[in-house]
Every structure is written in C-alpha cells, then in structure tokens.
Short mmCIF file of C-alpha atoms in Angstrom, two decimals:
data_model
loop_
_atom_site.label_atom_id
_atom_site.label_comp_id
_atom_site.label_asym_id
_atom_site.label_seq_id
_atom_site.Cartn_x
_atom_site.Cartn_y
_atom_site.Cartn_z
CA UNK A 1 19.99 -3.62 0.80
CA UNK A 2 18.20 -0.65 2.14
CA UNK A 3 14.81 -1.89 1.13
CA UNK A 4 12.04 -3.84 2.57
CA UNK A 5 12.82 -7.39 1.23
CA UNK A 6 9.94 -10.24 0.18
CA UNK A 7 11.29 -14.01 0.00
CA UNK A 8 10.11 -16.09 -2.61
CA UNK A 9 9.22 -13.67 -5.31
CA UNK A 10 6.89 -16.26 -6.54
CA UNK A 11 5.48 -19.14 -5.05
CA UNK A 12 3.19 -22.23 -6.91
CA UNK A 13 1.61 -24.52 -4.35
CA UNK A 14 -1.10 -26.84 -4.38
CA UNK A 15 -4.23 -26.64 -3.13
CA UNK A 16 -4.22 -27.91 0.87
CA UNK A 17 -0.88 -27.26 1.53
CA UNK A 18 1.14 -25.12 3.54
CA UNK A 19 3.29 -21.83 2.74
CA UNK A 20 5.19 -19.70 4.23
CA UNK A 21 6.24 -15.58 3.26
CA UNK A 22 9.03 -13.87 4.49
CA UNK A 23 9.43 -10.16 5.15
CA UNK A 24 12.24 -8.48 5.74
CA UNK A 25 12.03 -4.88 6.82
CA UNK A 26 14.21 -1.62 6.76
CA UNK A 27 16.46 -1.39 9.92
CA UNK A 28 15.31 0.78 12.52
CA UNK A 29 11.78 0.31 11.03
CA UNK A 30 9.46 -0.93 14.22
CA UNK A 31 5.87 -0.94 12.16
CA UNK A 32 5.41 -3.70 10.21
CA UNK A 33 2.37 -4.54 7.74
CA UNK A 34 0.83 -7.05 5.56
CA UNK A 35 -1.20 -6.84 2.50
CA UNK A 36 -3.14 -8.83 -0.08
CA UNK A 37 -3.75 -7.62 -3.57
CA UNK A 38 -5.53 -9.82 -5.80
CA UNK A 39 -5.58 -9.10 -9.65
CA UNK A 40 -6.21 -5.47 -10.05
CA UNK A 41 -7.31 -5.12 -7.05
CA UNK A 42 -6.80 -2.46 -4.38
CA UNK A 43 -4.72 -3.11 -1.13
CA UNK A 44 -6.00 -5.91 1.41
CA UNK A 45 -5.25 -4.85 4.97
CA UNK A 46 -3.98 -7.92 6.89
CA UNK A 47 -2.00 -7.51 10.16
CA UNK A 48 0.32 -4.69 11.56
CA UNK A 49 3.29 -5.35 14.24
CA UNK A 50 4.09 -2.39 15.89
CA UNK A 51 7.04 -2.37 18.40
CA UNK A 52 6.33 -4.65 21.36
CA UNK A 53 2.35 -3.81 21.28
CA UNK A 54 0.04 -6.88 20.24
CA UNK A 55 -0.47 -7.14 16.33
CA UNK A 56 -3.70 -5.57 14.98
CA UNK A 57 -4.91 -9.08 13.21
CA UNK A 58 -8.28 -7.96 12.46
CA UNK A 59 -7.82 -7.80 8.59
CA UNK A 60 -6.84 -11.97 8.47
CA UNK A 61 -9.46 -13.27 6.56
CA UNK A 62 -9.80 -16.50 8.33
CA UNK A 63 -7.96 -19.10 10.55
CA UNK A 64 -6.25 -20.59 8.63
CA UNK A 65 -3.44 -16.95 8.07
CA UNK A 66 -1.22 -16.25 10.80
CA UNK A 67 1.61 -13.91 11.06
CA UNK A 68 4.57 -13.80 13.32
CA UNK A 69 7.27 -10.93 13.84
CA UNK A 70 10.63 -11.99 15.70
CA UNK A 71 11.48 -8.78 17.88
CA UNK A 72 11.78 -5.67 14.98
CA UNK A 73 13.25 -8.03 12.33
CA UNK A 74 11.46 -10.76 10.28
CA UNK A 75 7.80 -11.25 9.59
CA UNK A 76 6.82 -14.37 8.21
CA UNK A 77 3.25 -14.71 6.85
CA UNK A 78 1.58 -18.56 7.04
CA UNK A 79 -1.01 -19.52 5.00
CA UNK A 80 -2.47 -23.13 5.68
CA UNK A 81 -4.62 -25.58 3.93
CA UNK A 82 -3.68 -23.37 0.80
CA UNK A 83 -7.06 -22.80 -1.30
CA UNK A 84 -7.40 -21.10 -5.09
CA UNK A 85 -8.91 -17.71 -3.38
CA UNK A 86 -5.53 -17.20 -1.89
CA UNK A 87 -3.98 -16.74 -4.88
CA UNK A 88 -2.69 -13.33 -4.63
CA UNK A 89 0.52 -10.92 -3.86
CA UNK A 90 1.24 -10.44 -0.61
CA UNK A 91 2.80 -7.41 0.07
CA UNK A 92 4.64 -6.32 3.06
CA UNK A 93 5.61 -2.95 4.13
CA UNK A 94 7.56 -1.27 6.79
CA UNK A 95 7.51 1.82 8.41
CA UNK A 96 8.59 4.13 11.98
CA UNK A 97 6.00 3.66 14.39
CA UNK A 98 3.31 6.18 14.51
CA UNK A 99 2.65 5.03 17.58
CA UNK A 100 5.49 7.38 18.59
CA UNK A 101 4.35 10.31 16.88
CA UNK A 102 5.94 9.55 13.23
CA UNK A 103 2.69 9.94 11.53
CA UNK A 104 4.25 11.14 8.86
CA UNK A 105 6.28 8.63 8.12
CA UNK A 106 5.12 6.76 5.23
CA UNK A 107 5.48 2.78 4.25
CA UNK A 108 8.18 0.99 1.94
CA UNK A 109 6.65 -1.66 0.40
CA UNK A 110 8.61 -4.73 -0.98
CA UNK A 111 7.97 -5.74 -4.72
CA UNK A 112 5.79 -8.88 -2.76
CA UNK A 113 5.69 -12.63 -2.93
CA UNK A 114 3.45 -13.82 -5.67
CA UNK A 115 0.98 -16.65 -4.43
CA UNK A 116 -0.72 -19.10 -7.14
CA UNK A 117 -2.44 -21.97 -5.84
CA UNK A 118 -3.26 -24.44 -7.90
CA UNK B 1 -15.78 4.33 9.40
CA UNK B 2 -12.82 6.03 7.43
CA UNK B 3 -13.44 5.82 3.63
CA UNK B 4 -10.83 6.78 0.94
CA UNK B 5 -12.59 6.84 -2.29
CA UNK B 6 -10.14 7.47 -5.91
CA UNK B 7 -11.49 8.55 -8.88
CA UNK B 8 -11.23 8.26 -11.83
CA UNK B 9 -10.76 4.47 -11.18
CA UNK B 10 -9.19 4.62 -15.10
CA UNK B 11 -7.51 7.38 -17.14
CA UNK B 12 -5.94 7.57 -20.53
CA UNK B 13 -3.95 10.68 -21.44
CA UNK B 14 -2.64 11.41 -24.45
CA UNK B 15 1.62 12.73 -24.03
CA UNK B 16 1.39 15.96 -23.08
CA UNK B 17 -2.34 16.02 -21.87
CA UNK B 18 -2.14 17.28 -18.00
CA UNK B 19 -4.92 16.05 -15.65
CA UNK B 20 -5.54 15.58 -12.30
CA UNK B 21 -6.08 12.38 -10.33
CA UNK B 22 -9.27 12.89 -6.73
CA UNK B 23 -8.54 11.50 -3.12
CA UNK B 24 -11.77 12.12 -1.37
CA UNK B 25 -11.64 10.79 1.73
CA UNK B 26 -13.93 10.75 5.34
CA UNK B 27 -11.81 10.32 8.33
CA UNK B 28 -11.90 11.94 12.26
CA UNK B 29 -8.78 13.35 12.41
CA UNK B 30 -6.59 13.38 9.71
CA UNK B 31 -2.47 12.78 10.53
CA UNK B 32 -1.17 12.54 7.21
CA UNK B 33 -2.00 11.46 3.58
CA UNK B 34 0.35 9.93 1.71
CA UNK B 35 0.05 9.12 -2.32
CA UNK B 36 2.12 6.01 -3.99
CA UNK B 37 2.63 4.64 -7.58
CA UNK B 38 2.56 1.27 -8.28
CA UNK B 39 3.96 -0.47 -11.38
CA UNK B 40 2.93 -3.67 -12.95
CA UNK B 41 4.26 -6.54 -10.62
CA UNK B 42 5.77 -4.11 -8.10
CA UNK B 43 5.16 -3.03 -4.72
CA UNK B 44 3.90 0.54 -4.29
CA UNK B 45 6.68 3.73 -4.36
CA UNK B 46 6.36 6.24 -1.49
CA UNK B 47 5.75 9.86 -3.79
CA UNK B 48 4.81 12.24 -1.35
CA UNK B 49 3.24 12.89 2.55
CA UNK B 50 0.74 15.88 2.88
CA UNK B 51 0.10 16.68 6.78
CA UNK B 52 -2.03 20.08 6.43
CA UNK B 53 -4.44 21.39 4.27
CA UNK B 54 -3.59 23.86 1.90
CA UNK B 55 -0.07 21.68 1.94
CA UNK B 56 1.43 21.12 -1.82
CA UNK B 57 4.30 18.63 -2.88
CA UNK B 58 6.02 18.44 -6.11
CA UNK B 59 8.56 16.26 -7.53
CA UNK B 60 9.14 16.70 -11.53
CA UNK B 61 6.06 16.19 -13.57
CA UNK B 62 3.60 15.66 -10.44
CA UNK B 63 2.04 17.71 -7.67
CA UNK B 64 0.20 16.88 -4.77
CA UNK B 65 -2.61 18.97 -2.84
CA UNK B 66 -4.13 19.17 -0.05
CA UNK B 67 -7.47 20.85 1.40
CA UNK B 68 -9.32 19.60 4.16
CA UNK B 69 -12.13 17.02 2.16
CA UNK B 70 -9.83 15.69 -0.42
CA UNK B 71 -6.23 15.34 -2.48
CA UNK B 72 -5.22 15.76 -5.87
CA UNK B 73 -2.45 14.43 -7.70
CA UNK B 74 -1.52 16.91 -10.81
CA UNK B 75 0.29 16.11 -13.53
CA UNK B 76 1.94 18.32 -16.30
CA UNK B 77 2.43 17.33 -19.45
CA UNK B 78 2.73 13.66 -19.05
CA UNK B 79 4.98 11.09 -20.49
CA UNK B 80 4.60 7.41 -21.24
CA UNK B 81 6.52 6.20 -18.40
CA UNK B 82 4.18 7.88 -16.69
CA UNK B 83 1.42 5.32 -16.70
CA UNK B 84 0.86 3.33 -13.50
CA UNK B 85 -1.65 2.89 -10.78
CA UNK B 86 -1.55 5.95 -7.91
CA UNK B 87 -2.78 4.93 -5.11
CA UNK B 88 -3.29 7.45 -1.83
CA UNK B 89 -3.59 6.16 1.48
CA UNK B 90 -4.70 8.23 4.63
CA UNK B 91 -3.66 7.70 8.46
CA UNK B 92 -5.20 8.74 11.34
CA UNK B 93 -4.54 8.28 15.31
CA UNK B 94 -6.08 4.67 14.89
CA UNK B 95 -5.52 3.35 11.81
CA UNK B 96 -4.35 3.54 7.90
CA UNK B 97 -6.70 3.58 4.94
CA UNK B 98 -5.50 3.00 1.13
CA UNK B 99 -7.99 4.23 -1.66
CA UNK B 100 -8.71 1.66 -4.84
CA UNK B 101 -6.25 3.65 -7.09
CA UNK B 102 -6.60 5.38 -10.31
CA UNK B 103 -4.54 3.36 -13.13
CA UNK B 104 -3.50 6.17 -15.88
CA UNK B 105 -2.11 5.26 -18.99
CA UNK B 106 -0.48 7.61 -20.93
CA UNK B 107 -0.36 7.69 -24.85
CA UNK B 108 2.82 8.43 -26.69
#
C-alpha cells in the first residue's frame, strides 16, 4: 500500500514482558518518527530516524524503550519489562527529510499499534 | 522552548454553526505549520501545510490561516462527520512541535 503501515494493530501483554512494534514507512520517505498517545491525550514525542544521521532519542521515557531503523525501511519500537503506564498507541509516522530542505513536507501517520498491558 | 498551545481544548457545534479552531504557538523561526484530524482509533490525516504568514488553505468545508503569532482552522457550516480531534503541529530548523488538539463535535 502507499501508506505508512503499523504491525499488530493491537497488542495485550502482560506486565514484565517484552514487545515489539513494527513500522513500516512510505517509500522514498527517509524521516521516520515515533509517538505515544495515551487516552485522550495529545502526541508523545519519542524518537526520529532521519537518513543516516543518529536518531534524536531524547523523547524515550526511560531505558527500558528502544528503537531501531534498518537503512530507510523498517522501524521497530521495543518496549521491555512491559508495565501498566505503557499502555498506550504508538504511532509512527513518516516523512521527506527536512534535513534536506523539505520542511514542508508534512508526516503520514499509520492508524498505530494499540498497547494494553495488563 | 517552542510551545504550541490549541484552544478551545473542546467544541460542540450545532450542523451548520461555523467556528473557528486557535494555534498559538512560540517558536524561533517558523518553517512550516501543518494542521491534522484525527478520528477515534486512527492515526492523524495530513489537512494542510502553511509556510508564510498571511498564507490561507482550503479544502471543502475548512480553511486554514496563517499570521505570524498563530493559526486558525475555519469551518463553514459544519456537518456531523465533521467531528474529530484537529490537531496542528509546527516545525522549525530543529525540531517539530504538535499542539494538545481541539476535539469538535458537531450536532446533527
């Protein structure tokens, strides 16, 4: 498809383990950002990939998120030791790199992964 | 530090009842803003980009502004499938900034 794509759409864990989120982004598309939005909430910066610079990870909350980006392809998001205030959606977004001069050019969001831990 | 602030952070419109949604925002050197809507259990849609002020956008029922302290999103005689949260969102050199949203509900 021609959209940013989020893998699972919904994702029950218990509390202390492990998940994984997947992100796959709009060809040609070399920024790539993460999100948290808990109920009603605004949007949660997390980390931004952009091109072959270092990620900006200064919006992870703690130690225990990480992120990985595989050349200008897949993100996945890790969250370990999984507690109840992760419970969330996790949204990821694509865009050109305004590093490059596209400031204009604004970010596709997927529909995001649901989190619940229980 | 760049703020974005949204107001109202609710509004209910009856069909038909235009209004207009604020995007203040504080930031050293402004690059674009961009405004979204998000529906329940979705991930925000791109609406518009606004690069200059004095700038407008429109795209059916909505139009976007621009001036050099703030945004507004207009909207003419709304419908029910209207309602949703807007969100803006404003980039600079160094980084991006969204605002809180406005959630509007519209009445049929």
């Amino acid at each position: 498809g021609a959209g940013v794509s989020q893998s699972p759409s919904n994702k029950v864990t218990e509390k202390g383990k492990d998940v994984e989120l997947r992100c796959d982004p709009i060809s040609g598309h070399t920024a790539l950002y993460w999100y948290r939005q808990r109920l009603g909430q605004g949007l949660e910066f997390l980390i931004y990939f952009q091109g072959n610079s270092a990620p900006d990870k200064s919006g992870l909350p703690s130690d225990r998120f990480s992120a990985e980006r595989t050349g200008e392809s897949v993100s996945t998001l890790t969250i370990q030791r999984t507690q109840q205030e992760d419970s969330a959606v996790y949204l990821c977004a694509s865009s050109l790199d305004f590093g490059q001069g596209h400031y204009n050019s604004p970010l596709h969001f997927g529909n995001g992964t649901r989190l619940t831990v229980t | 530090e760049d703020q974005v602030t949204q107001s109202p952070e609710a509004l209910r419109l009856q069909e038909g009842e235009s209004s207009s949604l604020n995007c203040s925002y504080t930031v050293s050197g402004l690059r674009g803003l961009f405004w979204y809507r998000q529906d329940p259990g979705k991930g925000p849609e791109f609406l518009f980009t606004l690069y200059s002020a004095g700038e407008e956008k429109e795209k059916e029922r909505l139009k976007a502004t621009l001036t050099k302290k703030e945004s507004f999103l207009h909207i003419t005689a709304p419908k029910p499938e209207d309602s949703a949260t807007y969100l803006c969102a404003v980039r600079t050199a160094r980084q991006l900034t969204f605002g809180s949203g406005t959630q509007l509900t519209v009445l049929p």
